[in-house]
Amino acid sequence: MTASHRRTAPILGADGSETPITPRWHLGRWIVGTLAVLVVVWLATAIIFNENIRWNRVFDYLFSPRILDGVVVTIWMSVLATVIGLSLGVVLAVMKLAKNPVLQWIAAGYIWFFRGTPVLVQLIFWYNLAFLFPYLTLQVPFTQIGVQWDTNQVMTSFMAALLGLGLNLAAYFAETVRAGIQAVDRGQTEAALAGGMTHMQTMRIIVLPQALRIIIPPTGNEFISMLKTTSLVVVVAGSDLMTNASQIYKQNNLIIELLIVASLWYMLLTAVATYFQSKLERRFGSDAVRLVRGPGFVQKFLRNGQQAQTATESIATNSEKATTR
Amino acid sequence: MTDPLVRAIAVTKSFGHNKVLNGVDFEVRPGEVSCIIGPSGSGKSTFLRCINALETVDGGGLEVAGAQVGYTLEGESYRPWRDRDFAKFRAGIGMVFQRFNLYAHLDAAENVATSLINVARMDKAAARRRAMEELDRVGLADHATKRPHQLSGGQQQRVAIARALAMDPTLMLFDEPTSALDPELVEEVLESMKALALGGMTMVVVTHEIGFAREVGDTLSFFDAGTIIESGPPASVLSDASSPRTRAFLDKVL
Ligand SMILES: Nc1ncnc2c1ncn2[C@@H]1O[C@H](COP(=O)(O)OP(=O)(O)O)[C@@H](O)[C@H]1O
Ligand SMILES: [Mg+2]
């Protein structure tokens, strides 16, 4: 993109003369550009004016209640599965970096298992959990106290989708979190330990907040990818966008039309998510951002200014009484 | 004579096959400033990190305030500490690092207050006031809301000193606190350290600032290949060091 800025000011000679610049036509660039436009227009017309696509039916279905219901389910499913995946991913990463070798092995085994098996298989597995465990029981050991559920009632297609997609994302996300944690300068960990913090405190107060700078930007991509991965829950009849669209076209055979409807919605969701992702990246991408929520307490303290000072001082005096050093 | 605050008895320490500490004998009494010099790689940092248990010792004995570091005597034998025993022990010892190691996501005041809040369990208002006092002591009250990257190296190191002092340590460890600083910033950090020494703080200082060692130090130890081969009052170690290795090193840094 070097040619995007074209000089228009005339060139100054040593004697004060000004000589204008005659622009050059880049012939090759024009030919390639024109060809590309032609190809795009040809493809677009081939689809838009294709007499086998009934566009009026596309618009009929675009806002039909079943499709809209599906969109809502897809959004919820993506949000919840991403939240499960991200939270569990952090836990796995911390386990993998823990000193306890048992925790390390468990985390490594989890990651290997969930990355090693297709999501599709996992979805179907969770949906059919009742074959393995007809009842799910939570019981206090050696007593009769506990609760029991019928697996088929708990493991709805929505639940199976959440587990399948969430647990799977966690395995991938753990690696991102681990990279984020390891990118935080070790010296700060040492300083925190030297300052009397335990390993857990150091992780929570010093390391994780800084690792977020590396962890957060990819979460946008994970979510966008999740929006579309949810379409796999078709296999467990998840009543999401794709499931509903496919159930409609199985009845009326308007396959392409409903795929277009679904695609339009996925594209809209992706566009919205991309917008938020760019905001997220702007907020967390640069080194200068402050990762603590809101302004620091000293800033708040200074900003509260004079009127608040008497109140603060009385609080401070009280707390000083309460604290013995 | 008072009991030593730190006493190392034939301390050894290896990283794999690399024997980094090879029988270190060392003592600091309360209120003393003990300076350590010696060539790079001779084990000075490792020894300092053993004192506050950031590293564990392999052999010998290491006592701080009369108690073994890392172990509690239970009947006939010593039992290793748990994570929180280490944390509690370290809370009473301040450490200042060559590379400052400020928390990059927190401003200067928060850097100082973090341990007060999370370790000393002070409430936030009291911790905030204490943090401002400590920053004021090192002349940085006006920089309380700046994050580390907005401060010069000298200012960062003074925040680090304030952070360590806020916890009311009984012992301060300095690991080449001025080595990463531009020459014109060294003095401001040394001034803060001198003030601290005059106030009676017990300090172990690894440094190449011979002037500081001569002026402020009560003892000067020379580290070489994992042992202390020369130790005594700074003036005498500097003027009539007996070992040729000490002489050779001093000729280079003086
Ligand atoms: N964590 C570690 N793992 C392995 N080797 C180490 C570690 N820390 C220090 N060393 C080695 O120990 C030796 C002494 O290092 P150090 O105590 O930092 O020396 P000094 O501070 O005197 O320069 C060096 O050879 C160094 O490579
Ligand atoms: Mg060193």
Coordinates of C-alpha atoms and ligand atoms in Angstrom, one line a residue:
Chain A
M1 CA 0.0 0.0 0.0
T2 CA 2.9 2.3 -0.6
A3 CA 1.2 4.2 -3.4
S4 CA -1.9 5.1 -1.4
H5 CA -0.4 8.5 -0.4
R6 CA 0.3 10.4 -3.6
R7 CA 2.2 13.7 -3.5
T8 CA 0.4 16.6 -5.1
A9 CA 2.6 19.5 -4.1
P10 CA 5.0 20.6 -6.8
I11 CA 8.7 19.9 -6.5
L12 CA 10.8 22.8 -5.3
G13 CA 14.1 23.5 -7.1
A14 CA 17.2 25.2 -5.6
D15 CA 16.4 28.4 -7.6
G16 CA 12.9 28.6 -6.1
S17 CA 11.2 27.1 -9.2
E18 CA 8.1 24.9 -8.8
T19 CA 7.7 22.0 -11.1
P20 CA 4.4 20.0 -11.1
I21 CA 4.1 16.2 -11.0
T22 CA 2.2 14.4 -13.8
P23 CA 0.5 11.3 -12.3
R24 CA 1.4 7.9 -13.7
W25 CA -1.3 5.4 -14.7
H26 CA -0.7 2.0 -13.3
L27 CA -2.1 -0.1 -16.2
G28 CA -1.5 -3.5 -14.6
R29 CA -3.3 -2.5 -11.5
W30 CA -6.3 -1.4 -13.4
I31 CA -6.5 -4.6 -15.4
V32 CA -6.4 -6.8 -12.3
G33 CA -8.9 -4.6 -10.5
T34 CA -11.3 -4.7 -13.4
L35 CA -11.1 -8.5 -13.8
A36 CA -11.7 -9.0 -10.1
V37 CA -14.8 -6.8 -10.1
L38 CA -16.1 -8.7 -13.2
V39 CA -15.7 -12.0 -11.4
V40 CA -17.4 -10.8 -8.3
V41 CA -20.3 -9.3 -10.2
W42 CA -20.7 -12.5 -12.2
L43 CA -20.8 -14.6 -9.1
A44 CA -23.2 -12.2 -7.4
T45 CA -25.6 -12.2 -10.3
A46 CA -25.4 -15.9 -10.7
I47 CA -26.7 -16.2 -7.2
I48 CA -29.1 -13.2 -6.9
F49 CA -30.8 -13.8 -10.3
N50 CA -30.7 -17.6 -10.0
E51 CA -34.3 -18.7 -10.8
N52 CA -33.9 -21.7 -8.6
I53 CA -33.6 -19.5 -5.5
R54 CA -36.9 -18.2 -4.4
W55 CA -35.8 -15.0 -2.7
N56 CA -39.3 -14.2 -1.6
R57 CA -39.3 -17.4 0.5
V58 CA -35.9 -16.3 2.0
F59 CA -37.4 -13.1 3.2
D60 CA -40.5 -15.0 4.4
Y61 CA -38.3 -17.1 6.7
L62 CA -35.7 -14.5 7.7
F63 CA -37.9 -13.2 10.5
S64 CA -40.1 -16.2 11.1
P65 CA -40.6 -17.0 14.8
R66 CA -38.8 -20.4 14.6
I67 CA -35.7 -18.8 13.0
L68 CA -35.7 -16.0 15.6
D69 CA -36.0 -18.5 18.4
G70 CA -33.1 -20.4 17.0
V71 CA -31.0 -17.2 16.8
V72 CA -31.7 -16.5 20.5
V73 CA -30.7 -20.1 21.4
T74 CA -27.5 -19.8 19.3
I75 CA -26.5 -16.6 21.1
W76 CA -27.2 -18.0 24.6
M77 CA -25.4 -21.3 23.7
S78 CA -22.4 -19.4 22.4
V79 CA -22.2 -17.1 25.4
L80 CA -22.6 -19.8 28.0
A81 CA -20.3 -22.3 26.3
T82 CA -17.6 -19.6 25.9
V83 CA -17.9 -18.6 29.6
I84 CA -17.6 -22.3 30.6
G85 CA -14.7 -22.8 28.3
L86 CA -12.8 -19.7 29.4
S87 CA -13.3 -20.3 33.2
L88 CA -12.3 -23.9 33.0
G89 CA -9.4 -23.0 30.7
V90 CA -7.9 -20.7 33.4
V91 CA -8.3 -23.5 36.0
L92 CA -6.6 -26.0 33.6
A93 CA -3.7 -23.6 32.9
V94 CA -3.1 -22.9 36.5
M95 CA -3.2 -26.7 37.2
K96 CA -0.7 -27.3 34.4
L97 CA 1.7 -24.8 35.9
A98 CA 1.2 -26.0 39.4
K99 CA 4.0 -27.6 41.4
N100 CA 1.9 -30.7 42.3
P101 CA 2.6 -33.3 39.6
V102 CA -0.8 -34.9 40.0
L103 CA -2.5 -31.7 39.0
Q104 CA -0.2 -31.3 36.1
W105 CA -1.0 -34.8 34.8
I106 CA -4.7 -34.4 35.2
A107 CA -4.6 -31.1 33.3
A108 CA -2.4 -32.6 30.6
G109 CA -4.7 -35.7 30.3
Y110 CA -7.8 -33.5 30.0
I111 CA -6.3 -31.4 27.3
W112 CA -5.1 -34.4 25.4
F113 CA -8.5 -36.1 25.6
F114 CA -10.6 -33.1 24.6
R115 CA -8.2 -32.0 21.8
G116 CA -7.8 -35.6 20.6
T117 CA -11.5 -36.3 20.0
P118 CA -13.8 -34.6 17.5
V119 CA -16.4 -32.1 19.0
L120 CA -19.1 -33.9 17.1
V121 CA -18.3 -37.2 19.0
Q122 CA -18.2 -35.3 22.3
L123 CA -21.6 -33.7 21.6
I124 CA -23.2 -37.1 20.8
F125 CA -21.5 -38.6 23.8
W126 CA -22.9 -36.1 26.3
Y127 CA -26.4 -36.3 24.8
N128 CA -26.4 -40.0 25.3
L129 CA -24.9 -40.0 28.8
A130 CA -28.0 -41.8 30.1
F131 CA -26.8 -45.0 28.5
L132 CA -23.8 -44.9 30.8
F133 CA -25.4 -43.4 33.9
P134 CA -29.2 -43.6 33.9
Y135 CA -29.2 -41.5 37.1
L136 CA -26.9 -38.8 38.3
T137 CA -26.4 -38.9 42.1
L138 CA -24.9 -36.4 44.4
Q139 CA -24.5 -38.1 47.8
V140 CA -22.6 -37.4 51.0
P141 CA -20.3 -40.4 51.3
F142 CA -21.3 -43.2 53.7
T143 CA -24.7 -41.7 54.3
Q144 CA -28.2 -41.8 52.7
I145 CA -28.2 -38.0 52.3
G146 CA -28.1 -36.9 48.7
V147 CA -29.9 -35.9 45.5
Q148 CA -30.6 -37.8 42.4
W149 CA -31.7 -36.8 38.9
D150 CA -32.8 -38.7 35.9
T151 CA -30.0 -38.2 33.4
N152 CA -32.3 -37.9 30.4
Q153 CA -34.0 -34.9 32.1
V154 CA -30.8 -33.1 33.0
M155 CA -28.9 -33.9 29.8
T156 CA -31.1 -31.9 27.5
S157 CA -29.7 -31.2 24.1
F158 CA -28.9 -27.7 25.3
M159 CA -27.0 -29.1 28.3
A160 CA -25.2 -31.6 26.1
A161 CA -24.3 -28.7 23.7
L162 CA -22.9 -26.6 26.5
L163 CA -20.8 -29.4 27.9
G164 CA -19.6 -30.6 24.6
L165 CA -18.7 -27.1 23.3
G166 CA -17.5 -25.6 26.6
L167 CA -15.3 -28.5 27.8
N168 CA -13.8 -28.6 24.4
L169 CA -13.0 -24.9 24.2
A170 CA -11.4 -25.1 27.7
A171 CA -8.8 -27.6 26.4
Y172 CA -7.7 -25.2 23.7
F173 CA -8.0 -22.1 25.8
A174 CA -5.8 -23.5 28.5
E175 CA -2.9 -23.2 26.2
T176 CA -3.6 -19.5 25.6
V177 CA -3.9 -18.8 29.3
R178 CA -0.7 -20.7 30.0
A179 CA 1.1 -18.5 27.4
G180 CA -0.3 -15.4 29.0
I181 CA 0.8 -16.5 32.5
Q182 CA 4.3 -17.3 31.3
A183 CA 4.6 -14.0 29.5
V184 CA 4.4 -12.1 32.9
D185 CA 7.9 -11.3 34.0
R186 CA 9.2 -13.7 36.6
G187 CA 10.7 -10.9 38.6
Q188 CA 7.3 -9.7 39.6
T189 CA 6.4 -13.1 41.0
E190 CA 9.6 -13.1 43.0
A191 CA 8.8 -9.6 44.3
A192 CA 5.3 -10.7 45.3
L193 CA 6.7 -13.8 47.1
A194 CA 9.4 -11.7 48.8
G195 CA 6.6 -9.3 49.9
G196 CA 4.9 -12.1 51.8
M197 CA 2.3 -13.3 49.4
T198 CA 1.5 -17.0 49.0
H199 CA 1.7 -18.6 45.6
M200 CA -2.0 -18.4 45.2
Q201 CA -2.1 -14.8 46.1
T202 CA 0.7 -14.0 43.7
M203 CA -1.2 -15.8 40.9
R204 CA -4.4 -14.0 41.7
I205 CA -3.2 -10.5 42.5
I206 CA -0.1 -10.1 40.4
V207 CA 0.1 -12.6 37.5
L208 CA -3.4 -13.3 36.3
P209 CA -4.4 -9.6 36.0
Q210 CA -1.4 -9.0 33.7
A211 CA -1.8 -12.3 31.8
L212 CA -5.3 -10.9 30.8
R213 CA -3.6 -8.6 28.4
I214 CA -2.5 -11.6 26.4
I215 CA -5.5 -13.8 27.2
I216 CA -8.3 -11.4 26.4
P217 CA -7.8 -10.5 22.7
P218 CA -8.1 -14.2 21.5
T219 CA -11.3 -14.6 23.5
G220 CA -13.1 -12.5 20.8
N221 CA -11.9 -15.0 18.1
E222 CA -13.0 -17.9 20.3
F223 CA -16.4 -16.5 20.7
I224 CA -16.9 -15.7 17.0
S225 CA -15.7 -19.2 16.2
M226 CA -18.1 -20.6 18.8
L227 CA -21.1 -18.8 17.2
K228 CA -20.6 -21.0 14.2
T229 CA -19.5 -24.1 15.9
T230 CA -22.8 -24.2 17.7
S231 CA -24.3 -25.3 14.3
L232 CA -22.8 -28.7 15.0
V233 CA -25.5 -29.3 17.7
V234 CA -27.8 -30.1 14.8
V235 CA -26.7 -33.7 15.6
V236 CA -28.4 -33.5 19.0
A237 CA -31.3 -31.4 17.9
G238 CA -30.2 -28.4 19.9
S239 CA -33.1 -26.1 18.7
D240 CA -30.5 -23.5 17.7
L241 CA -30.5 -21.6 14.5
M242 CA -29.1 -24.3 12.4
T243 CA -31.3 -27.1 13.9
N244 CA -34.4 -25.0 13.3
A245 CA -33.5 -24.1 9.8
S246 CA -32.7 -27.7 8.9
Q247 CA -35.9 -28.9 10.4
I248 CA -37.8 -26.4 8.3
Y249 CA -36.1 -27.4 5.1
K250 CA -36.5 -31.1 5.8
Q251 CA -40.3 -30.4 5.6
N252 CA -40.5 -28.0 2.7
N253 CA -37.3 -28.9 0.8
L254 CA -36.3 -25.2 0.5
I255 CA -32.8 -26.2 1.4
I256 CA -30.8 -23.4 -0.2
E257 CA -33.2 -20.8 0.9
L258 CA -33.0 -21.8 4.5
L259 CA -29.2 -22.1 4.4
I260 CA -29.2 -18.5 3.1
V261 CA -31.4 -17.5 6.0
A262 CA -29.1 -19.2 8.5
S263 CA -26.0 -17.8 6.8
L264 CA -27.4 -14.2 6.9
W265 CA -28.0 -14.5 10.6
Y266 CA -24.6 -16.0 11.3
M267 CA -23.0 -13.2 9.3
L268 CA -24.9 -10.6 11.3
L269 CA -23.9 -12.2 14.6
T270 CA -20.3 -12.4 13.5
A271 CA -20.3 -8.7 12.4
V272 CA -21.7 -7.6 15.8
A273 CA -19.2 -9.8 17.6
T274 CA -16.4 -8.5 15.5
Y275 CA -17.3 -4.9 16.4
F276 CA -17.1 -5.8 20.1
Q277 CA -13.9 -7.7 19.6
S278 CA -12.2 -4.7 18.1
K279 CA -13.3 -2.6 21.0
L280 CA -11.9 -5.3 23.4
E281 CA -8.6 -5.4 21.6
R282 CA -8.3 -1.7 21.7
R283 CA -8.9 -1.7 25.4
F284 CA -6.5 -4.5 26.2
G285 CA -4.1 -4.7 23.3
S286 CA -1.8 -1.8 24.2
D287 CA 0.8 -1.9 26.9
A288 CA -0.4 1.4 28.4
V289 CA -3.9 0.2 29.4
R290 CA -4.6 -0.2 33.1
L291 CA -5.9 -3.7 33.7
V292 CA -7.4 -3.0 37.1
R293 CA -11.1 -2.1 36.7
G294 CA -11.7 1.6 37.0
P295 CA -9.2 4.2 38.2
G296 CA -6.7 3.2 41.0
F297 CA -7.8 3.9 44.5
V298 CA -5.3 6.8 44.9
Q299 CA -6.7 8.5 41.8
K300 CA -10.2 8.0 43.2
F301 CA -9.0 9.3 46.5
L302 CA -7.4 12.4 45.0
R303 CA -10.4 13.0 42.7
N304 CA -12.9 12.9 45.6
G305 CA -11.2 16.1 46.5
Q306 CA -11.7 18.5 49.4
Q307 CA -15.3 18.0 50.3
A308 CA -14.8 14.3 50.9
Q309 CA -11.6 14.8 52.8
T310 CA -13.0 15.1 56.3
A311 CA -15.1 12.0 55.8
T312 CA -12.0 10.1 54.5
E313 CA -9.9 11.3 57.4
S314 CA -12.4 10.1 59.9
I315 CA -12.5 6.7 58.2
A316 CA -8.8 6.6 58.2
T317 CA -8.5 7.4 61.8
N318 CA -11.0 4.8 62.7
S319 CA -9.3 2.2 60.7
E320 CA -6.0 3.2 62.2
K321 CA -7.3 2.4 65.6
A322 CA -8.5 -0.9 64.3
T323 CA -5.1 -1.8 62.8
T324 CA -2.2 -2.7 65.1
R325 CA 1.1 -2.9 63.4
Chain B
M1 CA 27.4 -9.0 72.2
T2 CA 24.0 -9.3 70.6
D3 CA 23.0 -12.5 68.8
P4 CA 23.3 -12.3 65.0
L5 CA 20.1 -11.6 63.0
V6 CA 21.4 -13.7 60.1
R7 CA 23.8 -16.6 60.6
A8 CA 25.0 -18.8 57.8
I9 CA 27.0 -21.9 58.7
A10 CA 28.8 -23.7 55.9
V11 CA 25.9 -23.1 53.5
T12 CA 26.0 -25.1 50.2
K13 CA 23.7 -24.9 47.3
S14 CA 23.8 -26.5 43.8
F15 CA 21.8 -26.0 40.6
G16 CA 22.1 -29.5 39.0
H17 CA 25.8 -30.1 38.9
N18 CA 26.7 -26.5 39.3
K19 CA 27.8 -25.9 42.9
V20 CA 26.9 -22.3 43.4
L21 CA 27.4 -21.9 47.1
N22 CA 30.3 -23.8 48.5
G23 CA 30.4 -23.4 52.3
V24 CA 29.4 -19.8 53.1
D25 CA 29.9 -18.6 56.6
F26 CA 28.3 -15.3 57.3
E27 CA 26.9 -13.2 60.1
V28 CA 24.9 -9.9 60.4
R29 CA 24.0 -8.4 63.8
P30 CA 20.9 -6.2 64.3
G31 CA 21.5 -2.7 63.1
E32 CA 24.5 -3.6 61.0
V33 CA 25.0 -2.9 57.3
S34 CA 26.8 -5.8 55.6
C35 CA 28.0 -5.3 52.1
I36 CA 28.9 -8.1 49.7
I37 CA 31.1 -7.7 46.6
G38 CA 32.5 -10.2 44.2
P39 CA 32.7 -11.2 40.6
S40 CA 29.6 -12.0 38.5
G41 CA 28.4 -15.6 38.9
S42 CA 30.1 -16.0 42.3
G43 CA 26.8 -16.8 44.0
K44 CA 26.0 -13.4 45.7
S45 CA 22.4 -13.3 44.4
T46 CA 21.8 -16.9 45.2
F47 CA 23.0 -16.4 48.8
L48 CA 20.8 -13.4 49.2
R49 CA 17.8 -15.3 47.9
C50 CA 18.5 -18.1 50.3
I51 CA 18.3 -15.7 53.3
N52 CA 14.6 -14.9 52.5
A53 CA 13.9 -18.4 51.3
L54 CA 13.3 -17.6 47.7
E55 CA 15.9 -20.4 47.2
T56 CA 16.4 -23.4 49.4
V57 CA 19.7 -24.4 50.9
D58 CA 21.2 -27.9 50.2
G59 CA 23.6 -28.2 53.1
G60 CA 24.9 -26.4 56.2
G61 CA 22.6 -24.2 58.4
L62 CA 21.0 -20.9 57.9
E63 CA 19.3 -19.0 60.8
V64 CA 17.4 -15.8 60.8
A65 CA 16.5 -14.3 64.2
G66 CA 17.7 -17.5 65.8
A67 CA 15.4 -19.8 63.9
Q68 CA 16.3 -22.1 61.0
V69 CA 15.1 -20.9 57.6
G70 CA 12.6 -23.2 55.9
Y71 CA 12.3 -25.7 58.8
T72 CA 10.6 -25.9 62.2
L73 CA 12.2 -28.0 65.0
E74 CA 9.6 -30.6 66.1
G75 CA 11.0 -32.8 68.9
E76 CA 14.1 -34.5 67.5
S77 CA 13.9 -33.3 63.9
Y78 CA 13.2 -30.4 61.6
R79 CA 10.0 -30.3 59.6
P80 CA 9.8 -28.3 56.3
W81 CA 7.6 -25.2 56.2
R82 CA 4.4 -25.0 54.4
D83 CA 3.6 -22.3 51.7
R84 CA 2.1 -20.0 54.3
D85 CA 5.0 -20.4 56.7
F86 CA 7.3 -19.2 53.9
A87 CA 4.9 -16.3 53.2
K88 CA 4.8 -15.2 56.8
F89 CA 8.6 -15.4 57.1
R90 CA 9.2 -13.4 53.9
A91 CA 6.7 -10.7 55.0
G92 CA 9.2 -9.7 57.7
I93 CA 12.1 -9.3 55.3
G94 CA 12.3 -6.6 52.6
M95 CA 14.0 -7.3 49.3
V96 CA 15.1 -4.9 46.6
F97 CA 16.0 -6.3 43.2
Q98 CA 18.4 -5.2 40.5
R99 CA 15.6 -4.9 38.0
F100 CA 13.2 -3.2 40.4
N101 CA 10.4 -5.8 39.7
L102 CA 7.5 -3.4 40.3
Y103 CA 4.1 -4.7 39.5
A104 CA 3.5 -3.4 36.0
H105 CA -0.3 -3.2 36.2
L106 CA -0.4 -1.2 39.4
D107 CA 0.5 2.4 40.1
A108 CA 3.2 3.4 42.6
A109 CA 0.9 3.7 45.6
E110 CA -0.8 0.4 44.8
N111 CA 2.6 -1.3 44.4
V112 CA 3.4 -0.2 48.0
A113 CA -0.1 -1.0 49.4
T114 CA -0.6 -4.4 47.8
S115 CA 1.2 -6.4 50.5
L116 CA -0.2 -4.2 53.3
I117 CA -3.7 -5.1 52.2
N118 CA -3.2 -8.7 51.2
V119 CA -0.5 -9.8 53.6
A120 CA -0.6 -7.5 56.6
R121 CA -4.5 -7.4 56.3
M122 CA -4.6 -3.7 56.8
D123 CA -7.9 -2.1 55.5
K124 CA -7.6 -0.2 52.3
A125 CA -7.8 3.3 53.8
A126 CA -5.0 2.7 56.3
A127 CA -2.9 0.9 53.6
R128 CA -3.4 3.9 51.3
R129 CA -2.3 6.3 54.0
R130 CA 0.7 4.2 54.8
A131 CA 1.7 3.9 51.1
M132 CA 1.6 7.6 50.7
E133 CA 3.8 8.1 53.8
E134 CA 6.3 5.6 52.5
L135 CA 6.4 7.2 49.0
D136 CA 6.9 10.6 50.7
R137 CA 9.9 9.2 52.6
V138 CA 11.6 8.3 49.3
G139 CA 10.5 11.7 47.8
L140 CA 7.9 10.3 45.4
A141 CA 4.6 11.4 46.9
D142 CA 3.9 13.4 43.7
H143 CA 4.3 10.2 41.6
A144 CA 1.8 8.1 43.6
T145 CA -0.6 7.6 40.6
K146 CA 2.1 6.8 38.0
R147 CA 2.6 3.3 36.7
P148 CA 6.1 1.9 36.6
H149 CA 6.6 2.5 32.9
Q150 CA 6.0 6.2 33.5
L151 CA 8.8 6.4 36.1
S152 CA 12.6 6.6 35.6
G153 CA 14.7 3.7 36.8
G154 CA 15.8 5.6 39.9
Q155 CA 12.2 6.4 40.7
Q156 CA 11.1 2.8 40.2
Q157 CA 13.9 1.6 42.5
R158 CA 12.8 4.1 45.2
V159 CA 9.2 2.8 44.9
A160 CA 10.6 -0.7 45.3
I161 CA 12.4 0.4 48.5
A162 CA 9.2 2.1 49.7
R163 CA 7.3 -1.1 48.9
A164 CA 9.7 -3.2 51.0
L165 CA 9.8 -0.7 53.9
A166 CA 6.0 -0.5 54.2
M167 CA 5.9 -4.0 55.6
D168 CA 8.1 -2.9 58.6
P169 CA 10.8 -5.4 57.9
T170 CA 13.4 -6.4 60.5
L171 CA 15.9 -7.0 57.7
M172 CA 16.4 -5.5 54.2
L173 CA 18.2 -7.3 51.4
F174 CA 19.5 -5.4 48.4
D175 CA 20.7 -7.2 45.3
E176 CA 22.7 -4.8 43.2
P177 CA 20.1 -2.1 43.6
T178 CA 21.9 0.5 41.4
S179 CA 23.4 -1.8 38.7
A180 CA 20.6 -1.4 36.2
L181 CA 20.5 2.4 36.6
D182 CA 21.9 5.2 34.4
P183 CA 24.9 6.7 36.2
E184 CA 23.1 10.0 37.0
L185 CA 20.3 8.1 38.8
V186 CA 22.5 6.0 41.1
E187 CA 22.9 8.7 43.7
E188 CA 19.2 9.2 44.5
V189 CA 18.9 5.5 45.3
L190 CA 22.0 5.4 47.4
E191 CA 20.7 8.4 49.3
S192 CA 17.6 6.6 50.2
M193 CA 19.6 3.6 51.3
K194 CA 22.0 5.7 53.4
A195 CA 19.0 7.3 55.2
L196 CA 17.7 3.8 56.0
A197 CA 21.1 2.7 57.3
L198 CA 21.3 5.8 59.5
G199 CA 17.9 4.9 60.9
G200 CA 19.3 1.7 62.2
M201 CA 18.0 -0.8 59.7
T202 CA 19.8 -4.1 59.4
M203 CA 20.9 -4.5 55.8
V204 CA 22.6 -7.0 53.5
V205 CA 23.7 -5.2 50.4
V206 CA 25.2 -6.8 47.3
T207 CA 26.8 -3.9 45.4
H208 CA 29.6 -2.7 43.3
E209 CA 29.4 0.8 44.8
I210 CA 32.6 0.6 46.7
G211 CA 32.1 4.2 48.0
F212 CA 28.8 3.2 49.5
A213 CA 30.4 0.1 51.2
R214 CA 33.2 2.2 52.6
E215 CA 31.0 5.0 53.9
V216 CA 27.9 3.1 55.1
G217 CA 29.0 -0.6 55.6
D218 CA 30.0 -2.1 58.9
T219 CA 31.4 -5.1 57.3
L220 CA 32.4 -6.0 53.7
S221 CA 32.6 -9.6 52.5
F222 CA 34.2 -10.7 49.3
F223 CA 32.5 -13.6 47.4
D224 CA 34.4 -15.8 45.1
A225 CA 33.3 -19.1 43.5
G226 CA 30.6 -19.7 46.1
T227 CA 32.6 -18.8 49.3
I228 CA 33.5 -15.7 51.2
I229 CA 37.2 -15.5 51.0
E230 CA 37.6 -12.1 52.7
S231 CA 35.6 -10.4 55.3
G232 CA 36.0 -7.5 57.8
P233 CA 35.6 -3.8 58.2
P234 CA 35.3 -2.2 54.8
A235 CA 38.4 0.0 55.2
S236 CA 40.7 -2.8 56.1
V237 CA 39.3 -5.2 53.4
L238 CA 39.7 -2.5 50.8
S239 CA 43.2 -1.3 51.8
D240 CA 45.0 -4.5 52.8
A241 CA 43.1 -7.4 51.2
S242 CA 45.3 -10.4 51.6
S243 CA 44.1 -12.7 48.8
P244 CA 45.3 -11.9 45.3
R245 CA 41.9 -12.6 43.9
T246 CA 40.3 -9.9 46.0
R247 CA 43.1 -7.5 45.0
A248 CA 42.6 -8.3 41.3
F249 CA 38.9 -7.7 41.6
L250 CA 39.3 -4.4 43.6
D251 CA 41.8 -3.1 41.1
K252 CA 39.2 -3.5 38.4
V253 CA 36.3 -1.9 40.2
L254 CA 38.1 0.9 42.1
Ligands
LIG1 N1 17.6 -20.6 39.1 C1 18.9 -21.0 38.7 N2 19.0 -22.2 38.0 C2 20.2 -22.6 37.6 N3 21.3 -21.9 37.8 C3 21.3 -20.8 38.5 C4 20.0 -20.3 38.9 N4 20.3 -19.1 39.6 C5 21.6 -18.9 39.5 N5 22.2 -19.9 38.8 C6 23.7 -20.0 38.5 O1 24.3 -19.9 39.8 C7 25.5 -19.2 39.6 C8 25.6 -18.0 40.5 O2 24.6 -17.0 40.1 P1 24.3 -15.7 41.0 O3 24.0 -16.2 42.4 O4 23.3 -15.0 40.3 O5 25.7 -15.0 41.0 P2 26.0 -13.4 41.2 O6 24.8 -12.8 41.8 O7 27.2 -13.4 42.1 O8 26.3 -12.9 39.8 C9 25.6 -18.8 38.1 O9 26.4 -19.7 37.5 C10 24.2 -18.9 37.6 O10 24.1 -19.3 36.3
MG2 MG 23.6 -11.2 41.0

